[in-house]
Structure formats: C-alpha cells, structure tokens
CSV table of C-alpha atoms and ligand atoms in Angstrom, one decimal:
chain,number,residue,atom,x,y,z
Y,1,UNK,CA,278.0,-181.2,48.7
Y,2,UNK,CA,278.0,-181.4,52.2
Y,3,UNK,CA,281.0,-182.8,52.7
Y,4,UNK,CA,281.7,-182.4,56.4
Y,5,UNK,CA,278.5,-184.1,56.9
Y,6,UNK,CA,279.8,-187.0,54.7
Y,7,UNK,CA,283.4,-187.1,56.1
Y,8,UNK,CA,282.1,-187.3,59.8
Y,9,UNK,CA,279.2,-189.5,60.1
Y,10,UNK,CA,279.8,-192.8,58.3
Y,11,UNK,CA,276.9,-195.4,58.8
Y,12,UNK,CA,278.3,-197.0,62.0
Y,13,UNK,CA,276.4,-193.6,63.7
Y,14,UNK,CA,273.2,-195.9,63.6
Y,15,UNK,CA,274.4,-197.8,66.2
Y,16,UNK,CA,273.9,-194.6,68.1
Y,17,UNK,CA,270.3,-194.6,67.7
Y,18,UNK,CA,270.0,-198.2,69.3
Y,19,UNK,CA,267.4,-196.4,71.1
Y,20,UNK,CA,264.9,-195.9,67.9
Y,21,UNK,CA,266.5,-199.5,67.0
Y,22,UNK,CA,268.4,-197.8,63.7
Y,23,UNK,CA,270.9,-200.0,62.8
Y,24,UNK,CA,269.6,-203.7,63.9
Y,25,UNK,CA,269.5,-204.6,61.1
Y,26,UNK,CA,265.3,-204.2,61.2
Y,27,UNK,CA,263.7,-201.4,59.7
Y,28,UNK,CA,262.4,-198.7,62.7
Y,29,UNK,CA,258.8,-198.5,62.3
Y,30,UNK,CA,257.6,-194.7,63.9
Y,31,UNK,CA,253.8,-194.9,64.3
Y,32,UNK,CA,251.3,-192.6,65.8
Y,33,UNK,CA,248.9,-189.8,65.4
Y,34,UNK,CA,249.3,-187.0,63.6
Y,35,UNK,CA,248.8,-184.6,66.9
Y,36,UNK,CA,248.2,-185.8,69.9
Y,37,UNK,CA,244.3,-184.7,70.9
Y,38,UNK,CA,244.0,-186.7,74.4
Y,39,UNK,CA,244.8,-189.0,76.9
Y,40,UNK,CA,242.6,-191.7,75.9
Y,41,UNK,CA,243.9,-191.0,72.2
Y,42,UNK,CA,247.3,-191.3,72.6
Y,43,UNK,CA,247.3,-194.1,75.0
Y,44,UNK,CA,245.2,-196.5,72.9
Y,45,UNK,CA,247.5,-196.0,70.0
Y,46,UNK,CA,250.8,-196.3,71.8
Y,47,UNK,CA,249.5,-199.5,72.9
Y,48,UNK,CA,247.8,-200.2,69.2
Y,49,UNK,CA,251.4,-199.5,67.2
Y,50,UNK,CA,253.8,-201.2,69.9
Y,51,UNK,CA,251.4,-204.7,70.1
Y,52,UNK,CA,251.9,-204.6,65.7
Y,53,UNK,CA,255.8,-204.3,65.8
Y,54,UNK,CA,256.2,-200.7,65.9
Y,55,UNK,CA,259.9,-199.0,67.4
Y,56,UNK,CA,258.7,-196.0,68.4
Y,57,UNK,CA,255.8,-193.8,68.9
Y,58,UNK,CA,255.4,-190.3,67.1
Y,59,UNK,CA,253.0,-187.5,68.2
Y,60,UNK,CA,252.7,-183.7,67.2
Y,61,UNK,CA,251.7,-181.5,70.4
Y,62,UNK,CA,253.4,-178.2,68.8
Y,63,UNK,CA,251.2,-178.4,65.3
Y,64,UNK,CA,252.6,-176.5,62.2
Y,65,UNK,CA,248.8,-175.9,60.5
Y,66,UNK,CA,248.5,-174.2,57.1
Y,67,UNK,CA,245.6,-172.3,58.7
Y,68,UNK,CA,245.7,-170.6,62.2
Y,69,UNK,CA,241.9,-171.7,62.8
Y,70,UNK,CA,243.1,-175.3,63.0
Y,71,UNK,CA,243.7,-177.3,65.7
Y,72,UNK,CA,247.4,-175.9,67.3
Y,73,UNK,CA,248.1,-178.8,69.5
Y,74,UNK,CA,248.4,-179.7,72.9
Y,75,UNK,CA,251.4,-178.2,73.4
Y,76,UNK,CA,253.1,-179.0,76.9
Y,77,UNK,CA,249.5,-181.2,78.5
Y,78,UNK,CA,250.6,-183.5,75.0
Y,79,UNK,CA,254.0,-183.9,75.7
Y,80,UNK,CA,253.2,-185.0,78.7
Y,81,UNK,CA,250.8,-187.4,77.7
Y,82,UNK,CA,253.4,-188.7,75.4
Y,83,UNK,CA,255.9,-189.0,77.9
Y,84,UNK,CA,253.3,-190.9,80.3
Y,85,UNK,CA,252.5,-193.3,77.0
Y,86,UNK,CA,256.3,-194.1,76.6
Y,87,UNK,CA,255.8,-195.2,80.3
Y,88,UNK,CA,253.4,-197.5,79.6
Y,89,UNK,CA,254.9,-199.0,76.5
Y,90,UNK,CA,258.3,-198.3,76.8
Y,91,UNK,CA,258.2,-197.1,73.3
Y,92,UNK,CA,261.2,-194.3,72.3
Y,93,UNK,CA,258.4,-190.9,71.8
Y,94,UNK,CA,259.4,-188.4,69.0
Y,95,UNK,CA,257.9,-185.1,68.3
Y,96,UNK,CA,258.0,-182.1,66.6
Y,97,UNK,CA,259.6,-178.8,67.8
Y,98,UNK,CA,258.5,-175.6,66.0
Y,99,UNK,CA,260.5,-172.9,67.4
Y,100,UNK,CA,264.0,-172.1,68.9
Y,101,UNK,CA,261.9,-171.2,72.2
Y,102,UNK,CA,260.5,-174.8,72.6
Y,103,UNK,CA,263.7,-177.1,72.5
Y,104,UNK,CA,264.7,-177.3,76.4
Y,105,UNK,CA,260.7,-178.0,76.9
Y,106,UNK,CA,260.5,-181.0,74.0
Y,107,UNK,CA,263.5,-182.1,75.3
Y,108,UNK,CA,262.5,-182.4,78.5
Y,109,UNK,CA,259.9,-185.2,77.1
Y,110,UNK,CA,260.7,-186.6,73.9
Y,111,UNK,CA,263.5,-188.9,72.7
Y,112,UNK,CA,264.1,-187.7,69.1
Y,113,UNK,CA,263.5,-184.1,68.5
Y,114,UNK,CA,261.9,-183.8,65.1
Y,115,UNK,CA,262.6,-180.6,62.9
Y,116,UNK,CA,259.5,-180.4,60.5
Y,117,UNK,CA,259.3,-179.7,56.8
Y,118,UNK,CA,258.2,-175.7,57.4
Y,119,UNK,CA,261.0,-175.6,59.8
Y,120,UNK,CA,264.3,-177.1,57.7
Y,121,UNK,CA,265.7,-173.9,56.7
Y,122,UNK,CA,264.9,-172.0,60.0
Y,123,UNK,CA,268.2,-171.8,60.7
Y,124,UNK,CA,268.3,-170.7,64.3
Y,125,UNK,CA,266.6,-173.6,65.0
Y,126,UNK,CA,268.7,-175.9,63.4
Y,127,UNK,CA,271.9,-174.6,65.1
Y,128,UNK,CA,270.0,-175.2,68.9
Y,129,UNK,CA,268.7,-178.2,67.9
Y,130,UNK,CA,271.7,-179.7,67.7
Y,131,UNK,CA,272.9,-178.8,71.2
Y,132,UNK,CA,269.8,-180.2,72.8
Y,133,UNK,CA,271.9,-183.6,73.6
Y,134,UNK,CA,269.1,-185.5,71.4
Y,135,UNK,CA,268.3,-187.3,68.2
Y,136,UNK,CA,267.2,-184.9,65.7
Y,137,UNK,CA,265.1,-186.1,62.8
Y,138,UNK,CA,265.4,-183.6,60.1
Y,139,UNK,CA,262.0,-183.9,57.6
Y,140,UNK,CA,263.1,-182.8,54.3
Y,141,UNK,CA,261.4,-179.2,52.8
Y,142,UNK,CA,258.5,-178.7,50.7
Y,143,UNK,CA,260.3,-178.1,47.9
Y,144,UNK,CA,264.2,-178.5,49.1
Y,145,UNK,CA,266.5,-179.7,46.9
Y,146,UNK,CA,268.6,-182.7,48.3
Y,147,UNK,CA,271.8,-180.3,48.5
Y,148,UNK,CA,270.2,-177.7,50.7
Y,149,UNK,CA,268.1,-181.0,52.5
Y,150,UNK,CA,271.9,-182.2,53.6
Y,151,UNK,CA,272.8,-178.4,54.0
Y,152,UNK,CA,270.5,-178.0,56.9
Y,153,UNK,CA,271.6,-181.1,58.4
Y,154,UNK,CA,274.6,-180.2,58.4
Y,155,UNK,CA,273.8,-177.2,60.7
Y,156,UNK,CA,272.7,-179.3,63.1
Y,157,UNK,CA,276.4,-181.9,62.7
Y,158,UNK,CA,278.3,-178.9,62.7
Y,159,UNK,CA,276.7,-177.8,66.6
Y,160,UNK,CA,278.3,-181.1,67.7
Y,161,UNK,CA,275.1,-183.6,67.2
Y,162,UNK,CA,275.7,-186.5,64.6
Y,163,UNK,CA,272.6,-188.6,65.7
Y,164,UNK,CA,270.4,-186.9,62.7
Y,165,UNK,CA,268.2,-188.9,61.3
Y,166,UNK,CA,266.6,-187.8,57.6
Y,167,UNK,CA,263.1,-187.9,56.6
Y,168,UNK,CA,261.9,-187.7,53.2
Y,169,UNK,CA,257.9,-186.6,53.4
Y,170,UNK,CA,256.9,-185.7,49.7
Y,171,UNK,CA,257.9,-182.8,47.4
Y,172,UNK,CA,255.7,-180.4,45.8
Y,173,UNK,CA,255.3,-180.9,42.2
Y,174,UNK,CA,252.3,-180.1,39.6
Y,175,UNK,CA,250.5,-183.4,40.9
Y,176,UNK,CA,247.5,-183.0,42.6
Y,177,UNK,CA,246.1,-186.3,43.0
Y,178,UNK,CA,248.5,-186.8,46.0
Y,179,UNK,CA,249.3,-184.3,48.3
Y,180,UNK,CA,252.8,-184.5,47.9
Y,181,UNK,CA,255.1,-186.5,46.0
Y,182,UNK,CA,257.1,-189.1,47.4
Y,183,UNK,CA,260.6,-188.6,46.3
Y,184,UNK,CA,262.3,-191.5,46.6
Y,185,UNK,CA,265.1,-191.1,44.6
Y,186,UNK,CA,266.6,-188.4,46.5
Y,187,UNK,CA,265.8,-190.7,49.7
Y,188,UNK,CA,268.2,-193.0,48.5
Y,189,UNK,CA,270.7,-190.7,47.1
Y,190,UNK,CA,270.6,-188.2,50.6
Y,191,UNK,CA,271.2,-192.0,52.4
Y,192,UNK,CA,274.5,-192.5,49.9
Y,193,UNK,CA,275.7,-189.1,50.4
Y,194,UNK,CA,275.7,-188.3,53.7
Y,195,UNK,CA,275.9,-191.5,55.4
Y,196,UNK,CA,273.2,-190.4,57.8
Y,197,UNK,CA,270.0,-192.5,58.1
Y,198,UNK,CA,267.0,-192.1,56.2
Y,199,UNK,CA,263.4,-192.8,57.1
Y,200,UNK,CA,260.4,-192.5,54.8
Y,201,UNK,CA,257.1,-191.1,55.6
Y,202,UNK,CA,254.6,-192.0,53.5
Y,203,UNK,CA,251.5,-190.3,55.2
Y,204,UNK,CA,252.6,-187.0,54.3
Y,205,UNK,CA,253.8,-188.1,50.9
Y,206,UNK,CA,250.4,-189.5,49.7
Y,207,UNK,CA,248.3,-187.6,51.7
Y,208,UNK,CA,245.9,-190.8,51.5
Y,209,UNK,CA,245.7,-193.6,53.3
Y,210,UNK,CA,245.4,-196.1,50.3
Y,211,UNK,CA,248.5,-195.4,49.1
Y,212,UNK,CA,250.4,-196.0,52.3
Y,213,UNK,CA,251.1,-199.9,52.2
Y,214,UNK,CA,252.7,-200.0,48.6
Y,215,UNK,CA,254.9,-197.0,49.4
Y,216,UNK,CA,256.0,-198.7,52.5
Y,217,UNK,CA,256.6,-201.3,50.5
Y,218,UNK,CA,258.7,-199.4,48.1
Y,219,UNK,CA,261.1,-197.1,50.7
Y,220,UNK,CA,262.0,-200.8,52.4
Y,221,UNK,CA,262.6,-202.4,49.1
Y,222,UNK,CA,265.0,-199.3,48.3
Y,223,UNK,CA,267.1,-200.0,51.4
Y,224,UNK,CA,265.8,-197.0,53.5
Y,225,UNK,CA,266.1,-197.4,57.4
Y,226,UNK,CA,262.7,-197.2,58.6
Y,227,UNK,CA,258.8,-195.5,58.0
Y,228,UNK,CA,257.2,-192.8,59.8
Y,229,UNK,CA,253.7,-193.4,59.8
Y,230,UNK,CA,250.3,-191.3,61.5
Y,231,UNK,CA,247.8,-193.9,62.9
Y,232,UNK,CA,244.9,-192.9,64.4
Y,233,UNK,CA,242.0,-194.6,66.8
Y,234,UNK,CA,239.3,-192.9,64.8
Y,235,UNK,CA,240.8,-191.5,61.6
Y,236,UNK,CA,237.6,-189.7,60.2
Y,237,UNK,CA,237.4,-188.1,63.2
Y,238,UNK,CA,241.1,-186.8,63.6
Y,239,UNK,CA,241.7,-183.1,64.5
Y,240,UNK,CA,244.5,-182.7,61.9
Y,241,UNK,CA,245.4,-185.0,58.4
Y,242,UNK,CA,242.0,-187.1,58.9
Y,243,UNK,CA,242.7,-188.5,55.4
Y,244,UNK,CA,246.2,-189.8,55.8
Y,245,UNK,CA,246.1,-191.5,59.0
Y,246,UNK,CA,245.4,-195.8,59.1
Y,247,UNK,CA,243.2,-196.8,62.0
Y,248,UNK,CA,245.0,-199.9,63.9
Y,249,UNK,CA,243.5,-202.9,61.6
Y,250,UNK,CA,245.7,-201.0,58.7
Y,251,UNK,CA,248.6,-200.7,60.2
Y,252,UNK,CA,248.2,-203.9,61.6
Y,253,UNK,CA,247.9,-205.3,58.1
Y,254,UNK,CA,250.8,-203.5,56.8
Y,255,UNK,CA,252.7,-205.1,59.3
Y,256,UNK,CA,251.8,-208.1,58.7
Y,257,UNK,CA,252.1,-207.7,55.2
Y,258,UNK,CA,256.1,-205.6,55.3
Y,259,UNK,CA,256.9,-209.0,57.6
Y,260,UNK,CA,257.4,-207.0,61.0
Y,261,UNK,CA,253.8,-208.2,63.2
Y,262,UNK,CA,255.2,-209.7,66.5
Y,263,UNK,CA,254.6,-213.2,66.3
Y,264,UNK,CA,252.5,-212.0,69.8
Y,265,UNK,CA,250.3,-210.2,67.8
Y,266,UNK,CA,248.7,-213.6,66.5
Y,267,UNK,CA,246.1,-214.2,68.9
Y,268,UNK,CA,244.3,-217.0,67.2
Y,269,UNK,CA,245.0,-220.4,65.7
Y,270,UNK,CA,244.0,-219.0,62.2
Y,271,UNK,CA,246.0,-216.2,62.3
Y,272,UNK,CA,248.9,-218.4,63.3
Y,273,UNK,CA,248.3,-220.6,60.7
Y,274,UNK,CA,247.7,-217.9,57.8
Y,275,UNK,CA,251.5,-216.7,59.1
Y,276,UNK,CA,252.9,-219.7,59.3
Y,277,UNK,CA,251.7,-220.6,55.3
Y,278,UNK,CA,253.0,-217.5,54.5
Y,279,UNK,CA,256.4,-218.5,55.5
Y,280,UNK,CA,256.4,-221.8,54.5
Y,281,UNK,CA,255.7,-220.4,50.9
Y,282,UNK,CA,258.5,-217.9,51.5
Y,283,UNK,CA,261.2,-220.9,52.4
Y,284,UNK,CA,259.8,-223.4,49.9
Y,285,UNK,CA,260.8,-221.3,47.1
Y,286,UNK,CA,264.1,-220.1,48.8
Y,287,UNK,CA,265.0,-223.9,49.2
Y,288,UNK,CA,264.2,-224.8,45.8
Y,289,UNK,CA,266.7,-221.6,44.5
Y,290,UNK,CA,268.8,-223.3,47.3
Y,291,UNK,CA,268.8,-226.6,46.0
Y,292,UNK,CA,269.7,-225.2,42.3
Y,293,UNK,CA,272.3,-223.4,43.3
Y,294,UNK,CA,274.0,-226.6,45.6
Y,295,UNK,CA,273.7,-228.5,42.4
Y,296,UNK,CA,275.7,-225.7,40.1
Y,297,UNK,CA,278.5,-226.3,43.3
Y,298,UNK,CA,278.5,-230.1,42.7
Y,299,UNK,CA,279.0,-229.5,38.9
Y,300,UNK,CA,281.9,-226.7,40.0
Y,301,UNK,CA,283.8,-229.1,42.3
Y,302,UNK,CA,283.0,-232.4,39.9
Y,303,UNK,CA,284.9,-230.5,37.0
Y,304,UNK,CA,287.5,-229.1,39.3
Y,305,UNK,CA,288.1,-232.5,41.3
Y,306,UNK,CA,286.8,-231.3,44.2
Y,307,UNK,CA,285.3,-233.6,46.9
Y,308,UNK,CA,281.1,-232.9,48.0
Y,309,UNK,CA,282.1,-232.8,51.4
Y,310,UNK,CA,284.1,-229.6,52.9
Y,311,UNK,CA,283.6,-230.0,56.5
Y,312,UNK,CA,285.6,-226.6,57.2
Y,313,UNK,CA,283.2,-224.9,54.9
Y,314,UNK,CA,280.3,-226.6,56.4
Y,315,UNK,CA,281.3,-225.6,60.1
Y,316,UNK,CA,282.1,-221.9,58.9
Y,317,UNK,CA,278.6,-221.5,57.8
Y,318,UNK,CA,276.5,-223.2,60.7
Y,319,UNK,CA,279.1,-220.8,63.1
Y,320,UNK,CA,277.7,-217.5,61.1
Y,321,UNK,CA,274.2,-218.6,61.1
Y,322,UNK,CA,274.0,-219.2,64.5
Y,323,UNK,CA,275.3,-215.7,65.1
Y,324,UNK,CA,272.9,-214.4,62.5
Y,325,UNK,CA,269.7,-216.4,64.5
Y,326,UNK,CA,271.9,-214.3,67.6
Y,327,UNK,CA,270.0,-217.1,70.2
Y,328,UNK,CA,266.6,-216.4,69.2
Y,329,UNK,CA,266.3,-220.1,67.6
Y,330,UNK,CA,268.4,-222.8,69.9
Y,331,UNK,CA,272.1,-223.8,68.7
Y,332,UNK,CA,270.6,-227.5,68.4
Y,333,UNK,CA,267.7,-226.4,66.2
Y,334,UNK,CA,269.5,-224.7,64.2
Y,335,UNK,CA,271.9,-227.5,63.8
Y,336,UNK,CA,269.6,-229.8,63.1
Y,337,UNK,CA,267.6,-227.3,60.6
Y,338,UNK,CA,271.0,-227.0,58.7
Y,339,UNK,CA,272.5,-230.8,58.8
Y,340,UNK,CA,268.8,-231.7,57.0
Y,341,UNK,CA,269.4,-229.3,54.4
Y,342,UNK,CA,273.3,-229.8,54.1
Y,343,UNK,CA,272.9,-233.5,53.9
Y,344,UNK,CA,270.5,-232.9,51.2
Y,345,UNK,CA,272.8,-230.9,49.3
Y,346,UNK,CA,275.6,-233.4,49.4
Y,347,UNK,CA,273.0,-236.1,48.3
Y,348,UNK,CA,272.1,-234.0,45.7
Y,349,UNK,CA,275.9,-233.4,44.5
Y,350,UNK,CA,276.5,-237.1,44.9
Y,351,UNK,CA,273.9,-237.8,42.4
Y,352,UNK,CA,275.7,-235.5,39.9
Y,353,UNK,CA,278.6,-238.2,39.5
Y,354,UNK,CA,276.9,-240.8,39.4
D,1,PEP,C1,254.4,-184.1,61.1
D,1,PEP,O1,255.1,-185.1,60.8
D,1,PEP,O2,253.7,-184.0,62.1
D,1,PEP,C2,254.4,-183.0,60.1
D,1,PEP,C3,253.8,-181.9,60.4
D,1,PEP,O3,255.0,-183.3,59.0
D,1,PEP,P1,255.8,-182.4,57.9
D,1,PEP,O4,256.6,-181.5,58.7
D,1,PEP,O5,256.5,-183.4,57.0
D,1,PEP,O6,254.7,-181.7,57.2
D,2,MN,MN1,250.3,-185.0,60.0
C-alpha cells in the first residue's frame, strides 16, 4: 500500500512544516471559520484563535456546498482578507482549493493549500496541487478507504511535493446522530503507514459542537499531530456549518482544558490562579509516582551494592532537561528545581538502608 509514499517521506518531513509548527513537539492547532463571510468576521477570529494558542488560521473562500443555493464563498475578496488577517496575526492561513483552475490564485494567498473531502479523488487536482511549491493538506473522502486515502496522496508526493499533511474529517456510516463519523483508527494507522502527518478535524466529524472538546481530547491522546477546528464570532448566525462551529469562549475552554492557552491569555489573578492549581495538581501527583519510583532505584542499587549517589547520572539528566526546558525556564532555576527534588530522592534512598 502506498509504498513510495512510505519509502520517501519518513517523519523528519515535519520539520518541513515548521511554518504550521508540525513537528515541535506541540500539537498544531488550525482554528477558524468555516468560510470566510467578511472583514470584520475574519479579523475578530484570527485575533480570537491566535490570543488562545492557536498555530494557524483556517478559512473556506472557495465553498464546496451540498446545495448550489448556499452560500459559495468569497472567493478571491476572502482570500484576501485572509491574507490581510495573517498580516495582522502573523498566523500561517490555510484554505481550500476546489478546482485545478484555482491553485496559482490560492497560492498566491494561502500557506497550506487544503484539498477537501469532495475533492480527494479529483485527480487532476491532486497532480497540480502538488506543483504549486506549497503545503497540501489532503482531507480524507467521505467514504475513502485508508488505501485509496494514501493513494491520493501519493499523487500529490509523486509531482515532487512531500509537505502533505493528512486530515481525517469523519466517514459516512449508518449513524445519524453525528454527521460523520470520526474514524480514528484509520487516523492512526494512515500516520503509521505513510509517515506523513496527520491532523484531526473534529467539526466535520461530529457535525456538533458538543462533541468537539472530548474528540479533541481523543485524536491528541492517540498521538495525532494537530486539530483542525471551525470557530466562529457568532456561530448561530454562520453562513455555512452553523452547528459545528465554537464561538471564542469554547475554544478558549478547550484550550485551556487540551493544556495549550498561552499563559498570556490569563488576564486575571483568578484565572491565573485556577491555572496555576491545575498544575500544581498535575506535578503533585507526578512527584509522588516520582518519588515511588526513586525508591524502587534505592532498593535496585541497595541489592546490587550500588552507591545512592551517581553524580555522572545526575549531571546527564539536568544536561537533557535543560535542553528539553530549550531556555524557556533559566539554567539556575532549573537547577535548583532539580537539586530539590534529586536531594530528596537520595534522602529517600538513604532511608532505605537504614
Ligand atoms: C472544510 O474544511 O472547509 C470542508 C469543506 O471540509 P470537508 O472537505 O472535510 O468537508
Ligand atoms: Mn465547514
């Protein structure tokens, strides 16, 4: 299955999406409307998403609507507006391009060229998309299985463009609670099999904006690279997927609540506070499992005649840390953090022979 695709794009390609920040290590969070409908619109959400954590900012302005009476899109006025809200918020923009004809005009404007669910077998499409010099993020079919999912990506590898990022959206099944299903499974398995990154979107998966946080939830908890999700200044009043888009407290929320708000976000003492119990409760109990495993080490090295204190293996680990903390906590802090807590653990290994 796919095997060029497998054989030429091993995970080290996320380092070439630095851009959309795939491959920091943090998940890339692509928030925005479902199409963009005006300036105002677009502007206030750009600014919305970015100040909760968001990565990059998504928009349709070419809409594919079941119905030709719905609202099409802005077409070119919204990928300008697009491009004049990445200005503003520096914020990567990616958008949808619907036909063959379009590509040298969305490129013009966007950073990541998104081929949508209606459009991953258009074939034609696929093969100029790749030669457009741009990210493309492939959304995965209605009803595509994950063979002819990687198949269609591969059209795109095989005109010379590796940056392809994969997006699961929901399947069709005989569920009709949701408006898709969210196919998780074959989100993971498309991530082991081609090697390619893979981003969730749970908007179009659920169809509902109540299932969006624990779905969020689930696709990072899996391992998958990032969530594409529609957010909206007014959802009730949006011109396309009204139901599936989170006004800015939501996605704020889910922010908070996935652990990616920007400490900047917090603009009062409470909500500092809130955060900062929050994480206290997080490292209490991953110092207590700390603590119990430093003890199981002082039994190990107590049976094996070991001494408590390995100063090579104490120096290794405060050198990787500090690399891991990559200066955003000071080499003294983190020093000091770490001598409290290794003395501790010797302390708590001396007590072991006594
Ligand atoms: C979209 O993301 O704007 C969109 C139309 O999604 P899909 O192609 O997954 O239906
Ligand atoms: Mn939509």
């Amino acid at each position: 299955m796919a095997e060029g695709l497998t054989a030429m794009t091993k995970r080290e390609v996320a380092g070439r999406f630095a851009g959309l920040g795939l491959g920091s290590g943090r998940p890339v969070i692509i928030a925005g409307p479902c199409s963009v409908e005006s300036e105002e619109q677009i502007l206030a959400t750009a600014h919305a998403v970015k100040a909760a954590g968001a990565t990059a900012l998504r928009g349709g302005a070419f809409k594919p609507r079941t119905s030709p009476r719905s609202f099409q899109g802005l077409a070119e006025e919204g990928l300008r507006l697009l491009a004049l809200a990445r200005a503003q918020t520096g914020l990567p923009v990616v958008t949808e391009v619907m036909d063959a004809d379009q590509i040298d005009l969305v490129a013009e404007y966007a950073d990541v060229l998104q081929v949508g669910s209606r459009n991953m077998q258009n074939f034609t499409l696929l093969k100029q998309v790749g030669r457009a010099g741009k990210p493309v993020m492939l959304k995965r079919g209605l009803s595509a299985t994950i063979e002819e999912w990687l198949g269609a990506a591969e059209y795109i590898t095989a005109s010379g463009n590796d940056q392809v990022v994969l997006c699961e959206r929901g399947i069709r099944t005989f569920e009709t609670h949701t408006r898709n299903t969210l196919d998780l499974s074959s989100a993971v398995a498309a991530r082991q099999l081609s090697g390619l990154p893979v981003i969730v979107d749970p908007s179009h998966a659920a169809g509902r904006c109540d299932l969006i946080p624990a779905l969020s939830r689930a696709a990072l908890a899996a391992g998958i690279d990032g969530l594409m999700i529609e957010v909206h200044p007014d959802p009730d009043r949006a011109l396309s997927d009204a139901q599936q888009q989170l006004d800015f407290a939501a996605f704020r929320q889910l922010m908070g609540d996935l652990g990616l708000l920007p400490a900047a976000a917090l603009e009062s003492l409470e909500a500092c506070r809130a955060e900062i119990d929050r994480l206290d409760e997080q490292l209490v109990a991953l110092l207590v499992r700390r603590t119990e495993t430093a003890r199981q080490v002082g039994r190990i090295k107590a049976q094996a005649g070991l001494p408590v204190m390995q100063e090579g293996r104490e120096h290794a680990l405060l050198d990787r840390l500090a690399e891991r903390a990559g200066g955003a906590l000071p080499a003294e802090e983190l020093k000091a953090i770490w001598g409290a807590i290794l003395e501790s653990s010797r302390r708590e290994q001396e007590a072991l022979r006594r």
